[in-house]
Short mmCIF file of N, CA, C and O in Angstrom, two decimals:
data_model
loop_
_atom_site.label_atom_id
_atom_site.label_comp_id
_atom_site.label_asym_id
_atom_site.label_seq_id
_atom_site.Cartn_x
_atom_site.Cartn_y
_atom_site.Cartn_z
N MET A 1 145.36 106.62 20.70
CA MET A 1 144.27 105.97 21.85
C MET A 1 144.95 104.68 22.25
O MET A 1 144.98 103.97 20.78
N PHE A 2 144.79 103.94 22.90
CA PHE A 2 144.85 102.54 23.06
C PHE A 2 143.36 101.89 22.82
O PHE A 2 142.44 102.50 23.83
N VAL A 3 143.43 100.84 22.11
CA VAL A 3 142.08 100.20 21.95
C VAL A 3 142.40 98.88 22.38
O VAL A 3 143.35 97.97 22.51
N THR A 4 141.33 98.68 23.43
CA THR A 4 141.31 97.29 24.02
C THR A 4 140.28 96.29 23.42
O THR A 4 138.84 96.97 23.12
N ILE A 5 140.52 95.20 23.06
CA ILE A 5 139.47 94.09 22.56
C ILE A 5 139.05 93.57 23.58
O ILE A 5 139.84 93.30 24.37
N ALA A 6 137.72 93.91 23.89
CA ALA A 6 137.10 93.38 25.35
C ALA A 6 136.58 92.12 25.24
O ALA A 6 136.55 91.30 26.07
N ALA A 7 135.90 91.99 23.78
CA ALA A 7 135.14 90.58 23.96
C ALA A 7 134.73 90.20 22.65
O ALA A 7 134.43 91.00 21.88
N ALA A 8 134.88 88.79 22.36
CA ALA A 8 134.47 88.88 20.85
C ALA A 8 133.14 88.43 20.90
O ALA A 8 132.35 87.74 21.71
N LEU A 9 132.79 88.89 19.85
CA LEU A 9 131.03 88.37 19.64
C LEU A 9 130.99 87.44 18.28
O LEU A 9 131.50 87.75 17.13
N LEU A 10 130.63 86.36 18.20
CA LEU A 10 130.73 85.73 17.49
C LEU A 10 129.42 85.39 16.43
O LEU A 10 128.50 85.50 16.90
N VAL A 11 129.84 85.63 14.91
CA VAL A 11 128.45 85.62 14.37
C VAL A 11 128.25 84.28 13.71
O VAL A 11 129.03 83.54 13.27
N SER A 12 126.99 83.85 14.22
CA SER A 12 126.87 82.57 13.73
C SER A 12 126.71 82.08 12.19
O SER A 12 126.70 80.86 11.79
N ALA A 13 126.25 82.99 11.48
CA ALA A 13 125.94 82.57 9.67
C ALA A 13 127.15 82.37 9.26
O ALA A 13 128.38 83.07 9.61
N CYS A 14 127.25 81.34 8.20
CA CYS A 14 128.45 80.90 7.41
C CYS A 14 129.10 82.45 6.96
O CYS A 14 128.05 83.13 6.16
N ASN A 15 130.29 82.54 6.70
CA ASN A 15 131.09 83.52 6.06
C ASN A 15 130.77 84.89 6.66
O ASN A 15 131.28 85.84 5.63
N GLU A 16 130.53 85.07 7.54
CA GLU A 16 130.38 86.39 8.17
C GLU A 16 131.56 86.87 9.01
O GLU A 16 132.01 85.92 9.67
N PRO A 17 131.88 87.86 9.17
CA PRO A 17 133.35 88.29 9.60
C PRO A 17 133.03 88.03 11.58
O PRO A 17 131.81 88.41 11.86
N GLU A 18 133.98 87.79 12.18
CA GLU A 18 134.25 87.86 13.44
C GLU A 18 134.37 89.45 14.09
O GLU A 18 135.10 90.07 13.51
N LEU A 19 133.46 89.78 15.05
CA LEU A 19 133.44 90.94 15.40
C LEU A 19 133.85 90.93 17.01
O LEU A 19 133.75 90.11 17.75
N VAL A 20 134.49 92.35 17.21
CA VAL A 20 134.81 92.35 18.70
C VAL A 20 134.18 93.77 19.03
O VAL A 20 134.29 94.59 18.24
N TRP A 21 134.07 93.69 20.51
CA TRP A 21 133.38 95.09 20.88
C TRP A 21 134.95 95.71 21.40
O TRP A 21 135.97 95.16 22.37
N VAL A 22 135.35 96.98 21.03
CA VAL A 22 136.62 97.70 21.14
C VAL A 22 135.90 99.01 21.85
O VAL A 22 134.97 99.78 21.79
N HIS A 23 136.77 99.54 22.98
CA HIS A 23 136.98 100.92 23.53
C HIS A 23 138.24 101.43 23.52
O HIS A 23 139.03 101.11 23.93
N PRO A 24 138.29 102.77 23.43
CA PRO A 24 139.44 103.36 23.39
C PRO A 24 139.96 103.32 24.69
O PRO A 24 141.37 103.99 24.63
N GLU A 25 139.49 103.57 25.57
CA GLU A 25 139.75 103.55 27.22
C GLU A 25 139.62 102.47 28.22
O GLU A 25 139.93 102.71 29.49
N ARG A 26 138.41 102.00 28.13
CA ARG A 26 138.08 100.38 28.82
C ARG A 26 138.56 99.14 28.32
O ARG A 26 138.64 98.91 27.20
N GLY A 27 138.25 98.57 29.61
CA GLY A 27 138.73 96.96 29.29
C GLY A 27 137.90 96.06 29.54
O GLY A 27 136.70 95.97 29.51
N ALA A 28 138.00 94.82 29.36
CA ALA A 28 137.18 93.46 29.64
C ALA A 28 136.21 93.63 30.81
O ALA A 28 135.16 93.26 30.47
N THR A 29 136.87 94.35 32.13
CA THR A 29 135.88 94.00 33.20
C THR A 29 134.87 95.53 32.85
O THR A 29 133.59 94.85 33.52
N ASP A 30 135.00 96.69 32.65
CA ASP A 30 134.28 97.15 31.94
C ASP A 30 133.14 97.04 31.01
O ASP A 30 132.35 97.31 30.93
N PHE A 31 133.76 96.05 30.11
CA PHE A 31 132.89 95.96 29.26
C PHE A 31 131.67 94.73 29.73
O PHE A 31 130.80 95.03 29.35
N ILE A 32 131.97 93.92 30.74
CA ILE A 32 131.16 93.19 31.40
C ILE A 32 130.40 94.22 32.06
O ILE A 32 128.84 93.87 31.80
N GLN A 33 130.51 95.07 32.79
CA GLN A 33 129.79 95.69 33.36
C GLN A 33 128.61 96.71 32.50
O GLN A 33 127.45 96.78 32.62
N ASP A 34 129.25 96.68 31.30
CA ASP A 34 128.58 98.00 30.52
C ASP A 34 127.59 96.92 29.40
O ASP A 34 126.40 97.43 29.47
N ARG A 35 127.76 95.81 29.43
CA ARG A 35 126.99 94.78 28.69
C ARG A 35 126.09 94.28 29.69
O ARG A 35 124.83 94.64 29.07
N ASP A 36 126.32 94.25 31.13
CA ASP A 36 125.04 94.11 31.98
C ASP A 36 123.92 95.58 31.91
O ASP A 36 122.93 94.72 32.23
N THR A 37 124.58 96.20 31.69
CA THR A 37 123.82 97.78 32.10
C THR A 37 122.95 97.80 30.60
O THR A 37 121.92 98.19 31.04
N CYS A 38 123.35 97.52 29.56
CA CYS A 38 122.60 97.80 28.40
C CYS A 38 121.40 96.26 28.43
O CYS A 38 120.49 96.63 28.27
N THR A 39 122.17 95.35 29.05
CA THR A 39 121.17 93.98 28.72
C THR A 39 120.03 94.63 29.88
O THR A 39 118.42 93.84 29.60
N ALA A 40 120.08 95.01 30.99
CA ALA A 40 119.11 95.17 31.88
C ALA A 40 118.22 96.49 31.54
O ALA A 40 116.95 96.41 31.79
N ARG A 41 118.79 97.15 30.55
CA ARG A 41 117.98 98.22 30.15
C ARG A 41 116.89 97.78 28.89
O ARG A 41 115.71 98.73 28.66
N ILE A 42 117.10 96.65 28.37
CA ILE A 42 116.26 96.11 27.11
C ILE A 42 115.46 94.81 27.54
O ILE A 42 116.10 93.87 28.09
N ASP A 43 114.40 94.61 26.65
CA ASP A 43 113.53 93.68 27.07
C ASP A 43 114.10 92.44 26.17
O ASP A 43 114.17 92.74 25.00
N ARG A 44 114.59 91.34 26.25
CA ARG A 44 115.05 90.59 25.93
C ARG A 44 114.06 89.71 24.52
O ARG A 44 114.48 89.25 23.56
N LEU A 45 112.55 90.00 25.00
CA LEU A 45 111.64 89.87 23.76
C LEU A 45 111.57 90.67 23.05
O LEU A 45 110.66 90.56 21.79
N ASP A 46 112.36 91.66 22.94
CA ASP A 46 111.73 93.03 22.09
C ASP A 46 112.57 92.54 20.62
O ASP A 46 113.56 92.00 20.63
N ALA A 47 111.64 92.80 19.58
CA ALA A 47 112.19 92.53 18.31
C ALA A 47 113.48 93.26 17.79
O ALA A 47 114.22 92.12 16.85
N ASP A 48 113.76 94.58 18.15
CA ASP A 48 114.82 95.18 17.76
C ASP A 48 116.10 95.28 18.98
O ASP A 48 116.81 95.72 19.07
N TYR A 49 116.16 93.89 19.69
CA TYR A 49 117.00 93.93 20.84
C TYR A 49 118.28 94.02 20.60
O TYR A 49 119.12 94.68 20.92
N LYS A 50 118.90 93.47 19.31
CA LYS A 50 120.19 93.78 18.95
C LYS A 50 120.85 94.79 18.68
O LYS A 50 121.67 95.90 18.83
N ALA A 51 119.78 95.68 17.67
CA ALA A 51 119.94 97.16 17.34
C ALA A 51 119.89 97.86 18.68
O ALA A 51 120.49 98.72 18.74
N LEU A 52 118.98 97.82 19.49
CA LEU A 52 118.94 98.41 20.84
C LEU A 52 120.11 98.12 21.82
O LEU A 52 120.64 98.99 22.32
N PHE A 53 120.56 96.89 21.65
CA PHE A 53 121.83 96.58 22.63
C PHE A 53 122.91 97.46 21.83
O PHE A 53 123.98 97.84 22.46
N ASP A 54 123.10 97.27 20.50
CA ASP A 54 124.24 98.02 19.76
C ASP A 54 124.13 99.56 19.97
O ASP A 54 125.31 100.10 20.17
N SER A 55 122.91 99.98 20.04
CA SER A 55 122.91 101.59 20.32
C SER A 55 123.44 101.95 21.61
O SER A 55 124.07 102.73 22.01
N CYS A 56 123.12 100.85 22.64
CA CYS A 56 123.36 101.00 24.17
C CYS A 56 124.63 101.27 24.38
O CYS A 56 125.31 101.94 24.88
N MET A 57 125.39 100.20 23.69
CA MET A 57 127.05 100.31 23.87
C MET A 57 127.41 101.27 22.97
O MET A 57 128.42 101.74 23.74
N GLY A 58 127.18 101.50 22.15
CA GLY A 58 127.67 102.81 21.41
C GLY A 58 127.63 103.98 22.20
O GLY A 58 128.29 104.59 22.40
N ASP A 59 126.70 104.13 22.90
CA ASP A 59 126.38 105.21 23.67
C ASP A 59 127.28 105.51 24.99
O ASP A 59 127.91 106.48 25.58
N LEU A 60 127.64 104.10 25.40
CA LEU A 60 128.49 104.06 26.28
C LEU A 60 130.39 103.89 25.72
O LEU A 60 131.04 103.79 26.84
N GLY A 61 130.16 104.29 24.58
CA GLY A 61 131.73 104.62 24.09
C GLY A 61 132.20 103.07 23.25
O GLY A 61 133.27 103.35 22.34
N TRP A 62 131.60 102.06 23.13
CA TRP A 62 131.85 100.81 22.69
C TRP A 62 131.38 101.04 20.98
O TRP A 62 130.54 101.48 20.57
N ARG A 63 132.34 100.10 20.56
CA ARG A 63 132.09 100.12 18.72
C ARG A 63 132.54 98.75 18.36
O ARG A 63 133.43 97.99 19.18
N GLN A 64 132.06 98.21 17.44
CA GLN A 64 132.04 96.99 16.65
C GLN A 64 133.53 97.05 15.77
O GLN A 64 133.17 97.79 14.98
N GLN A 65 134.42 95.93 15.84
CA GLN A 65 135.46 96.17 14.70
C GLN A 65 135.58 94.79 14.38
O GLN A 65 135.79 93.69 15.29
N GLN A 66 135.81 94.52 13.41
CA GLN A 66 136.10 93.18 12.71
C GLN A 66 137.36 92.83 13.15
O GLN A 66 138.43 93.63 13.02
N MET A 67 137.31 91.70 13.12
CA MET A 67 138.74 90.92 13.27
C MET A 67 139.65 90.46 12.10
O MET A 67 139.11 90.18 11.18
#
């Protein structure tokens, strides 16, 4: 399957790998739509925001891949 690199997620900590969200069938425009969908579902003040966001994106078929 064709893997589209949709968006880079820069990790702020030193010596951490750079990660990108990838999907086997969807592209950058779809990434933006799915990102907005997940962001709207989660309270930004939730202590587990990143984990909930990652889970939501995973449910939509996205996964993170190290560059």
